[in-house]
Coordinates of C-alpha atoms in Angstrom, one line a residue:
M1 CA 59.5 78.9 10.4
N2 CA 60.1 78.6 6.7
E3 CA 60.1 81.8 4.6
P4 CA 57.6 81.9 1.7
R5 CA 59.0 80.5 -1.6
H6 CA 59.7 82.8 -4.4
T7 CA 61.0 80.9 -7.4
V8 CA 62.4 81.7 -10.8
H9 CA 62.6 79.0 -13.4
F10 CA 64.1 79.2 -16.9
Y11 CA 62.0 77.5 -19.6
G12 CA 64.3 77.9 -22.6
H13 CA 65.2 80.6 -25.1
A14 CA 63.8 83.8 -23.5
C15 CA 61.1 82.3 -21.3
I16 CA 61.1 82.9 -17.5
Y17 CA 58.6 81.7 -15.0
V18 CA 58.3 83.6 -11.7
Q19 CA 56.2 82.2 -8.9
T20 CA 55.5 83.7 -5.5
P21 CA 53.0 82.6 -2.8
D22 CA 50.5 85.1 -4.2
V23 CA 51.0 85.6 -7.9
S24 CA 52.8 84.1 -11.0
L25 CA 54.2 85.5 -14.2
V26 CA 55.5 84.0 -17.5
V27 CA 57.7 86.0 -19.8
D28 CA 58.1 85.4 -23.5
P29 CA 57.0 81.8 -23.8
W30 CA 58.0 79.8 -26.9
F31 CA 57.2 76.2 -27.1
T32 CA 55.5 75.3 -30.5
R33 CA 57.0 72.4 -32.3
R34 CA 56.8 74.4 -35.5
G35 CA 59.5 76.7 -34.3
A36 CA 59.4 80.2 -35.6
F37 CA 60.0 82.2 -38.8
L38 CA 58.6 79.7 -41.3
S39 CA 59.9 76.8 -39.2
T40 CA 63.5 77.9 -39.7
W41 CA 64.3 78.6 -36.0
H42 CA 63.8 76.0 -33.3
Q43 CA 64.4 76.1 -29.5
F44 CA 67.9 75.2 -28.4
P45 CA 68.3 73.4 -26.1
R46 CA 64.9 71.8 -26.8
N47 CA 62.2 72.6 -24.2
D48 CA 59.3 70.4 -25.4
Q49 CA 60.0 67.9 -22.7
L50 CA 58.9 70.3 -19.9
D51 CA 55.6 70.3 -18.0
L52 CA 53.8 73.5 -19.1
E53 CA 50.7 73.1 -16.9
P54 CA 52.0 75.6 -14.3
L55 CA 52.6 78.2 -17.0
R56 CA 49.2 77.7 -18.5
A57 CA 47.7 78.5 -15.1
A58 CA 49.8 81.7 -14.6
D59 CA 48.2 84.9 -13.5
Y60 CA 50.1 87.0 -16.0
V61 CA 52.0 86.5 -19.2
F62 CA 54.3 89.3 -20.4
L63 CA 55.3 89.5 -24.1
S64 CA 58.3 91.8 -24.8
H65 CA 57.7 92.1 -28.6
E66 CA 56.1 90.4 -31.6
H67 CA 58.9 88.1 -32.8
R68 CA 57.6 84.6 -32.9
D69 CA 60.4 83.2 -30.8
H70 CA 58.9 85.4 -28.0
F71 CA 55.3 85.4 -29.0
D72 CA 53.8 81.9 -29.4
P73 CA 50.0 82.1 -30.3
E74 CA 49.8 78.3 -30.2
F75 CA 50.8 78.3 -26.5
L76 CA 48.8 81.5 -25.6
R77 CA 45.6 79.8 -26.8
T78 CA 46.1 77.2 -24.0
L79 CA 46.2 79.8 -21.2
R80 CA 43.6 79.9 -18.4
P81 CA 40.8 82.3 -19.5
D82 CA 41.5 84.7 -16.7
T83 CA 45.2 85.0 -17.3
K84 CA 46.0 88.6 -18.3
I85 CA 48.5 89.2 -21.1
L86 CA 50.7 92.2 -20.6
I87 CA 52.5 94.1 -23.4
P88 CA 54.5 97.3 -23.7
R89 CA 53.1 100.4 -25.3
Y90 CA 54.8 100.7 -28.6
T91 CA 54.8 103.3 -31.5
D92 CA 52.7 101.0 -33.6
G93 CA 49.9 98.6 -32.6
Y94 CA 51.2 95.6 -34.4
L95 CA 51.5 93.3 -31.4
Q96 CA 48.1 94.3 -30.0
R97 CA 46.5 93.6 -33.4
E98 CA 48.2 90.2 -33.6
L99 CA 46.9 89.3 -30.2
A100 CA 43.4 90.4 -31.0
G101 CA 43.4 87.9 -33.8
S102 CA 45.0 85.1 -31.8
V103 CA 43.7 85.0 -28.2
R104 CA 40.6 85.9 -26.1
N105 CA 42.4 86.7 -22.9
E106 CA 42.4 90.3 -21.7
V107 CA 45.4 92.3 -23.0
V108 CA 46.8 95.1 -20.8
V109 CA 49.1 97.7 -22.3
L110 CA 51.8 98.9 -19.9
D111 CA 53.6 102.3 -20.2
S112 CA 57.3 102.4 -20.3
H113 CA 59.3 103.3 -17.2
E114 CA 56.2 102.8 -14.9
T115 CA 56.2 100.2 -12.1
Y116 CA 53.2 97.9 -11.8
S117 CA 52.5 95.8 -8.8
L118 CA 51.2 92.4 -9.8
G119 CA 50.8 91.3 -6.2
P120 CA 52.2 92.0 -2.8
D121 CA 55.5 90.4 -3.6
L122 CA 56.0 90.9 -7.4
A123 CA 56.4 94.1 -9.4
V124 CA 57.4 94.7 -13.0
T125 CA 58.7 97.8 -14.9
P126 CA 58.8 97.7 -18.7
V127 CA 61.5 99.9 -20.3
V128 CA 60.8 100.3 -24.0
Q129 CA 63.8 100.9 -26.3
S130 CA 64.2 104.7 -26.6
V131 CA 65.4 104.3 -30.2
P132 CA 62.2 103.4 -32.2
I133 CA 64.0 101.4 -34.9
W134 CA 62.7 98.1 -33.5
D135 CA 59.9 97.5 -30.9
D136 CA 61.8 95.9 -28.1
C137 CA 61.5 96.1 -24.3
T138 CA 63.5 95.2 -21.2
L139 CA 61.4 94.0 -18.3
V140 CA 62.6 94.6 -14.7
I141 CA 61.1 91.9 -12.4
R142 CA 61.3 92.4 -8.6
T143 CA 60.6 89.9 -5.9
P144 CA 61.7 90.0 -2.2
Q145 CA 64.6 87.7 -3.2
A146 CA 66.0 89.2 -6.4
T147 CA 65.8 91.9 -9.1
I148 CA 66.0 90.7 -12.6
A149 CA 66.6 92.9 -15.7
D150 CA 65.4 90.8 -18.6
V151 CA 66.9 92.7 -21.6
N152 CA 66.2 89.8 -24.1
D153 CA 66.5 91.2 -27.7
M154 CA 66.6 94.9 -26.8
K155 CA 69.5 97.0 -27.9
L156 CA 70.2 99.1 -24.8
S157 CA 71.1 102.7 -25.6
A158 CA 73.5 104.5 -23.2
R159 CA 70.5 106.4 -21.8
D160 CA 68.4 103.3 -21.3
L161 CA 71.2 101.6 -19.5
A162 CA 71.9 104.7 -17.3
W163 CA 68.3 104.8 -16.3
L164 CA 68.2 101.1 -15.4
R165 CA 71.4 101.4 -13.3
E166 CA 70.2 104.5 -11.5
S167 CA 66.7 103.0 -10.8
F168 CA 67.5 99.4 -9.8
D169 CA 70.1 97.4 -8.0
I170 CA 70.2 94.5 -10.5
D171 CA 71.0 91.0 -9.3
Y172 CA 70.6 89.1 -12.6
L173 CA 70.9 90.5 -16.1
F174 CA 69.3 88.2 -18.7
M175 CA 70.7 89.3 -22.1
Q176 CA 70.8 88.1 -25.7
F177 CA 74.3 87.0 -26.5
S178 CA 73.7 85.2 -29.8
G179 CA 72.9 86.8 -33.2
A180 CA 69.4 87.3 -34.6
N181 CA 70.1 88.4 -38.1
W182 CA 70.1 87.3 -41.8
H183 CA 73.4 89.0 -42.6
P184 CA 75.7 87.6 -44.0
Y185 CA 74.0 84.3 -44.8
V186 CA 71.5 85.3 -47.4
Y187 CA 73.9 87.6 -49.3
D188 CA 75.9 86.6 -52.4
Y189 CA 79.2 86.6 -50.7
S190 CA 81.9 83.9 -51.1
P191 CA 82.1 81.3 -48.3
E192 CA 85.3 82.9 -47.1
E193 CA 83.7 86.4 -46.9
K194 CA 80.7 85.0 -45.0
R195 CA 83.0 83.4 -42.5
R196 CA 85.0 86.6 -42.1
I197 CA 81.8 88.8 -41.6
S198 CA 80.3 86.2 -39.2
R199 CA 83.5 86.0 -37.1
H200 CA 83.5 89.8 -36.8
K201 CA 79.9 90.1 -35.9
R202 CA 80.2 87.3 -33.3
E203 CA 83.2 89.0 -31.7
N204 CA 81.4 92.4 -31.6
K205 CA 78.3 90.8 -30.1
F206 CA 80.3 89.1 -27.3
G207 CA 82.2 92.3 -26.6
A208 CA 79.1 94.4 -26.5
V209 CA 77.4 92.0 -24.0
H210 CA 80.5 92.1 -21.8
K211 CA 80.6 95.9 -21.8
M212 CA 76.9 96.1 -21.1
F213 CA 77.1 93.7 -18.2
A214 CA 80.0 95.7 -16.7
A215 CA 78.2 99.0 -17.2
S216 CA 74.9 97.7 -15.7
G217 CA 76.3 97.0 -12.3
A218 CA 74.5 93.7 -12.2
R219 CA 75.9 90.9 -10.0
W220 CA 75.3 88.1 -12.4
L221 CA 74.9 87.7 -16.2
V222 CA 72.6 85.1 -17.6
P223 CA 73.1 84.6 -21.4
A224 CA 69.7 83.9 -22.9
A225 CA 67.3 84.7 -25.7
G226 CA 69.2 82.4 -28.1
P227 CA 70.6 80.8 -30.0
P228 CA 68.1 79.1 -32.2
C229 CA 69.0 75.9 -33.9
F230 CA 68.1 75.1 -37.5
L231 CA 66.4 71.8 -38.1
D232 CA 65.4 72.2 -41.7
P233 CA 68.1 70.4 -43.7
E234 CA 68.4 73.5 -45.9
F235 CA 70.0 75.4 -43.0
S236 CA 71.3 72.7 -40.7
A237 CA 75.0 73.5 -41.6
L238 CA 74.6 76.7 -39.6
N239 CA 74.4 74.7 -36.4
L240 CA 78.0 73.4 -36.5
D241 CA 79.7 76.4 -38.1
D242 CA 82.5 77.5 -35.7
D243 CA 82.2 81.1 -37.0
S244 CA 78.4 81.3 -36.8
I245 CA 76.7 84.4 -35.5
F246 CA 74.5 81.9 -33.5
P247 CA 77.0 80.6 -30.8
T248 CA 75.8 78.5 -28.0
Q249 CA 75.9 79.2 -24.2
A250 CA 79.0 77.0 -24.0
E251 CA 80.8 79.1 -26.6
F252 CA 79.9 82.3 -24.8
H253 CA 81.0 80.8 -21.4
A254 CA 84.4 80.0 -23.0
Y255 CA 84.6 83.7 -24.1
A256 CA 83.7 84.7 -20.5
E257 CA 86.5 82.6 -19.2
R258 CA 89.0 84.2 -21.5
E259 CA 87.8 87.6 -20.5
G260 CA 87.7 86.9 -16.8
F261 CA 84.0 87.1 -16.0
A262 CA 82.9 83.5 -16.2
E263 CA 82.6 83.4 -12.4
R264 CA 79.8 86.0 -12.7
T265 CA 78.0 84.2 -15.5
V266 CA 75.2 81.8 -14.9
I267 CA 74.3 79.1 -17.5
L268 CA 70.7 77.9 -17.4
L269 CA 69.1 75.0 -19.3
P270 CA 65.4 74.6 -19.9
G271 CA 63.7 73.7 -16.6
D272 CA 66.5 74.9 -14.3
E273 CA 65.7 77.0 -11.3
L274 CA 67.6 80.2 -10.8
V275 CA 68.6 79.8 -7.1
P276 CA 70.3 82.8 -5.3
H277 CA 73.3 82.3 -3.1
V278 CA 74.5 79.0 -4.6
D279 CA 77.8 77.9 -6.2
H280 CA 76.9 79.0 -9.8
A281 CA 80.3 77.9 -11.0
K282 CA 79.7 74.3 -9.9
D283 CA 76.3 74.4 -11.5
N284 CA 77.7 75.8 -14.7
K285 CA 80.3 73.0 -15.0
R286 CA 77.5 70.4 -14.7
R287 CA 75.2 72.1 -17.2
L288 CA 78.0 72.6 -19.7
E289 CA 78.5 68.8 -19.8
H290 CA 75.0 68.4 -21.2
P291 CA 75.0 66.5 -24.6
C292 CA 73.5 69.5 -26.3
F293 CA 77.0 71.0 -25.9
T294 CA 79.3 68.0 -25.7
D295 CA 77.7 65.8 -28.4
R296 CA 75.9 68.5 -30.4
H297 CA 75.9 66.7 -33.7
A298 CA 74.1 63.6 -32.3
Y299 CA 71.8 65.8 -30.2
L300 CA 70.7 67.9 -33.2
S301 CA 70.4 64.8 -35.5
D302 CA 67.8 63.3 -33.0
Y303 CA 66.1 66.6 -32.6
Q304 CA 65.9 67.1 -36.4
R305 CA 64.4 63.6 -37.0
D306 CA 61.8 64.4 -34.4
R307 CA 60.8 67.7 -35.8
A308 CA 60.9 66.8 -39.5
P309 CA 57.1 66.1 -39.8
D310 CA 56.3 69.4 -38.1
I311 CA 58.5 71.4 -40.4
A312 CA 57.2 69.6 -43.5
Q313 CA 53.6 70.2 -42.5
A314 CA 54.2 73.9 -41.7
L315 CA 55.8 74.5 -45.1
A316 CA 53.2 72.4 -47.0
E317 CA 50.4 74.6 -45.5
I318 CA 51.7 77.8 -47.2
P319 CA 49.3 78.4 -50.2
Q320 CA 50.6 78.9 -53.7
A321 CA 50.7 82.4 -55.1
P322 CA 47.6 83.3 -57.1
G323 CA 49.6 84.2 -60.2
P324 CA 51.7 87.2 -61.2
L325 CA 52.2 89.5 -58.3
L326 CA 52.9 92.9 -60.0
G327 CA 49.4 94.2 -59.2
K328 CA 49.7 93.2 -55.6
L329 CA 53.2 94.7 -55.3
R330 CA 51.8 98.0 -56.6
E331 CA 48.9 97.9 -54.2
Y332 CA 51.2 97.2 -51.3
F333 CA 54.2 99.5 -52.0
Q334 CA 52.8 102.5 -53.8
P335 CA 50.8 104.0 -50.9
L336 CA 53.9 103.4 -48.6
V337 CA 56.4 105.0 -51.0
S338 CA 54.1 108.0 -51.6
A339 CA 53.4 108.4 -47.8
S340 CA 56.9 109.4 -46.8
A341 CA 59.2 112.0 -48.4
F342 CA 61.5 111.3 -45.5
F343 CA 62.0 107.7 -46.4
R344 CA 62.1 108.4 -50.2
D345 CA 64.9 110.9 -49.5
R346 CA 66.8 108.7 -47.1
I347 CA 66.6 105.5 -49.3
G348 CA 67.0 107.4 -52.5
G349 CA 67.4 104.5 -55.0
R350 CA 65.7 101.5 -56.5
L351 CA 64.8 98.1 -54.9
L352 CA 64.6 95.1 -57.2
V353 CA 62.1 92.5 -56.0
E354 CA 62.5 89.1 -57.9
S355 CA 59.8 86.5 -57.3
V356 CA 60.6 82.9 -58.1
G357 CA 58.0 80.3 -58.9
A358 CA 55.4 79.5 -61.5
C359 CA 55.2 83.1 -62.7
P360 CA 58.7 84.6 -62.1
E361 CA 58.8 88.4 -62.1
S362 CA 61.3 91.2 -61.6
V363 CA 59.7 94.4 -60.3
I364 CA 61.3 97.7 -59.3
V365 CA 60.3 99.7 -56.3
D366 CA 61.6 103.2 -57.1
F367 CA 62.2 105.5 -54.1
T368 CA 63.2 108.3 -56.3
R369 CA 59.6 108.7 -57.5
Y370 CA 56.5 110.0 -55.6
Q371 CA 54.1 108.3 -58.1
D372 CA 54.4 105.4 -60.5
S373 CA 57.0 103.9 -58.1
V374 CA 56.4 100.2 -58.8
Y375 CA 56.9 98.9 -62.3
P376 CA 58.4 95.9 -64.2
H377 CA 62.2 95.9 -64.3
A378 CA 63.5 96.9 -67.7
G379 CA 67.2 97.1 -67.1
E380 CA 67.2 100.0 -64.6
D381 CA 70.0 100.0 -62.1
Y382 CA 69.2 99.3 -58.5
F383 CA 71.1 99.3 -55.2
Y384 CA 69.3 96.4 -53.5
R385 CA 67.9 93.1 -54.7
L386 CA 65.5 90.7 -52.9
R387 CA 64.9 87.3 -54.5
V388 CA 61.9 85.5 -52.8
E389 CA 59.8 82.5 -53.6
D390 CA 56.5 83.8 -54.9
R391 CA 54.3 82.1 -52.3
L392 CA 56.3 83.6 -49.4
L393 CA 56.2 87.1 -51.1
N394 CA 52.4 86.7 -51.4
L395 CA 52.2 86.1 -47.7
V396 CA 54.0 89.4 -47.1
L397 CA 51.8 91.3 -49.6
D398 CA 48.7 89.9 -47.8
R399 CA 50.2 91.0 -44.5
E400 CA 50.1 87.5 -43.1
L401 CA 53.9 87.5 -42.8
S402 CA 56.0 90.6 -42.0
W403 CA 59.2 91.4 -43.9
E404 CA 61.2 90.9 -40.7
E405 CA 59.8 87.4 -40.2
L406 CA 60.7 86.6 -43.8
F407 CA 64.2 88.0 -43.4
L408 CA 64.7 86.0 -40.1
S409 CA 63.5 82.8 -41.8
L410 CA 66.6 83.1 -44.1
R411 CA 64.3 81.9 -47.0
F412 CA 65.4 84.5 -49.5
E413 CA 68.5 85.8 -51.2
A414 CA 69.8 89.3 -51.3
S415 CA 72.6 91.5 -52.8
R416 CA 73.4 95.1 -52.5
E417 CA 75.6 97.6 -54.3
P418 CA 77.3 99.3 -52.6
D419 CA 77.7 96.7 -50.0
R420 CA 76.4 98.8 -47.1
Y421 CA 73.7 98.4 -44.6
N422 CA 70.8 100.7 -45.5
E423 CA 69.0 101.2 -42.2
F424 CA 66.2 103.3 -43.7
L425 CA 65.2 100.6 -46.2
V426 CA 65.1 98.0 -43.4
V427 CA 63.0 100.3 -41.2
F428 CA 60.7 101.1 -44.1
L429 CA 60.0 97.4 -44.7
R430 CA 59.9 96.6 -41.0
F431 CA 57.1 99.1 -40.2
A432 CA 55.2 99.2 -43.5
D433 CA 52.9 101.7 -42.0
P434 CA 52.6 105.5 -42.8
E435 CA 51.8 106.5 -39.2
S436 CA 54.9 104.6 -38.0
Y437 CA 56.9 106.4 -40.7
R438 CA 55.8 109.7 -39.4
A439 CA 56.7 108.8 -35.8
Y440 CA 60.1 107.6 -36.9
A441 CA 60.8 110.7 -38.9
R442 CA 59.9 112.9 -35.9
Y443 CA 62.3 110.9 -33.8
E444 CA 65.1 111.2 -36.4
R445 CA 64.6 114.9 -36.7
G446 CA 64.5 115.4 -33.0
K447 CA 67.5 113.3 -32.0
Q448 CA 69.5 114.9 -29.3
L449 CA 72.7 114.9 -31.2
D450 CA 74.1 118.2 -30.0
E451 CA 75.8 116.8 -26.9
R452 CA 79.6 116.6 -27.4
T453 CA 82.5 114.7 -25.9
V454 CA 86.3 114.9 -26.4
V455 CA 88.5 112.0 -27.6
E456 CA 92.2 111.8 -28.2
H457 CA 94.1 110.0 -31.0
E458 CA 97.8 110.0 -31.7
G459 CA 98.4 113.2 -29.7
S460 CA 95.4 115.1 -31.2
R461 CA 92.1 115.9 -29.5
Y462 CA 88.8 115.9 -31.2
E463 CA 85.4 117.1 -30.1
I464 CA 82.8 114.6 -31.4
Q465 CA 79.1 114.1 -31.2
R466 CA 78.6 112.0 -28.1
Y467 CA 75.8 109.6 -29.2
C468 CA 75.9 107.3 -32.3
P469 CA 73.2 108.2 -34.8
H470 CA 72.3 104.6 -35.2
A471 CA 71.2 103.4 -31.8
M472 CA 72.4 106.2 -29.5
A473 CA 75.3 104.3 -28.0
D474 CA 77.7 106.5 -26.0
L475 CA 80.8 107.3 -28.2
A476 CA 82.6 108.7 -25.1
T477 CA 83.5 105.1 -24.3
A478 CA 84.3 104.2 -27.9
E479 CA 87.6 102.6 -29.1
I480 CA 89.6 104.5 -31.7
K481 CA 91.0 102.3 -34.4
D482 CA 92.6 103.1 -37.7
G483 CA 91.6 106.7 -37.4
C484 CA 88.0 105.9 -36.7
V485 CA 85.8 106.2 -33.6
V486 CA 84.3 102.6 -33.3
C487 CA 80.8 102.6 -31.8
P488 CA 80.7 100.3 -28.7
G489 CA 77.1 99.3 -29.7
H490 CA 77.4 97.8 -33.2
G491 CA 80.8 98.6 -34.4
W492 CA 80.0 101.5 -36.8
A493 CA 83.3 103.3 -37.5
F494 CA 83.3 107.1 -38.0
R495 CA 86.3 108.7 -39.5
L496 CA 87.9 111.4 -37.3
D497 CA 88.9 113.5 -40.3
D498 CA 85.4 114.2 -41.6
G499 CA 82.9 112.2 -39.4
T500 CA 81.7 110.0 -42.2
C501 CA 80.9 106.3 -41.4
A502 CA 83.3 103.8 -43.1
T503 CA 80.7 101.0 -42.9
N504 CA 77.3 102.6 -43.3
P505 CA 75.7 105.7 -44.8
A506 CA 75.9 107.9 -41.7
R507 CA 77.9 110.7 -40.2
I508 CA 78.8 112.3 -36.9
A509 CA 79.9 115.8 -36.0
V510 CA 83.7 116.0 -35.6
R511 CA 85.8 119.1 -34.8
P512 CA 89.6 119.0 -34.3
L513 CA 90.7 120.9 -31.2
A514 CA 93.7 123.2 -30.9
D515 CA 96.8 121.5 -29.4
P516 CA 96.7 122.4 -25.7
S517 CA 100.5 121.8 -25.3
P518 CA 102.8 124.6 -24.1
Q519 CA 104.6 124.5 -27.5
A520 CA 101.4 125.2 -29.4
A521 CA 100.4 128.0 -27.0
G522 CA 103.6 130.0 -27.6
P523 CA 106.5 131.1 -25.2
D524 CA 105.8 131.2 -21.5
P525 CA 105.1 134.8 -20.7
R526 CA 106.8 134.7 -17.3

């Protein structure tokens, strides 16, 4: 007698389709021909050749977060009316509000770390990122045949990872391996500096994924949730850049071969079924011979020609700015700046916003002021500059486009002095909501940063803060390089002499310990 079929199919990017005899689930569908982020990102390999009717009839759709490469309103509007949409409970209600304006299906909010039975043979457990910098979520999917931890874009903290490992015996770890950032491409660096930074970020990303896979205890790693490809001619050079932060599955597999874990890595193409207990190495070899990897230039050229009308139409539909934007900038920014002393203090400088178009303007957003914080630029110094087309800036000011969507579109220019990542400015723009600012400030003030660990360097021992202040990665496993503790999460380097960060405005607690050697302790009393 045949056992009931439980199937898992990959539908490209971060989309997984799980079907059991009793229930079906779709995770993070993204199929629109318009791509995402102002039509800058497109699915790679392409997935528009797939039959989507089974997905439209699914019982449940889970959306991990609001990024448009995971949240596709165009597809969601084609769902069966009784399909339930599941989302995690986040600090803010942005995703829920977006869904309310996009679909009529019932939306069910799931609490983090709680297990929900979707049927007799399918259960899910959302694990919301414990560091509320971004709204991201891992989804653990369990069927009688396999347990999948779909991490997608989430930056797993040491505590999140420990909880997952203790709670589940993971068969397949789906994890983002390719970048999802605008740095360094939009910054005014030289081409050589952009390549250097990109190479460093790429190596860090690969290394972090490898470490996370090893620490998770999962049997298999499935590189997913990227990369995008860039079909607008303005950005198409990024597709073939050997140092790009958007590497392909083939490039990650080559890294896995060098590091010795390729035999535990599974490459999936859109439409592939994830079948347990098969020769994954043999399947990998066949899939890596696909033209999207072996003849990428021709593959992307055909893809670009096919999508050109969709991209042109999407960009043409963006309305022109109504005129000068100073008034709208004041209406947008002043309440936000005034709402949070925490962010004013942490940002502590001036942002220059330059709009480009029919009515070019240069406007200061001054975080050193409680009131009258937004005014025309008259030569004041600033630490950060954003240069944006006025019609795109107008979309942000009307809250039809988020700052993060604009940034991920790469359709802007930036510079900063000093050249350091200011996390508080990014978080301020990303949330753009006073209640979220208060929640984030409470988190920052309540961080459990008192736990310590001991590291050794060049014969000396140091007691250091155990968790990185950025995303709470465990510094007990950090590499020490050039006198710095290098965070295994994102490469932030903290000096052992004073705890300051060499790469970003942050600090950890550091205390040198007395030399425990017999010489340091004095003569033996015996």
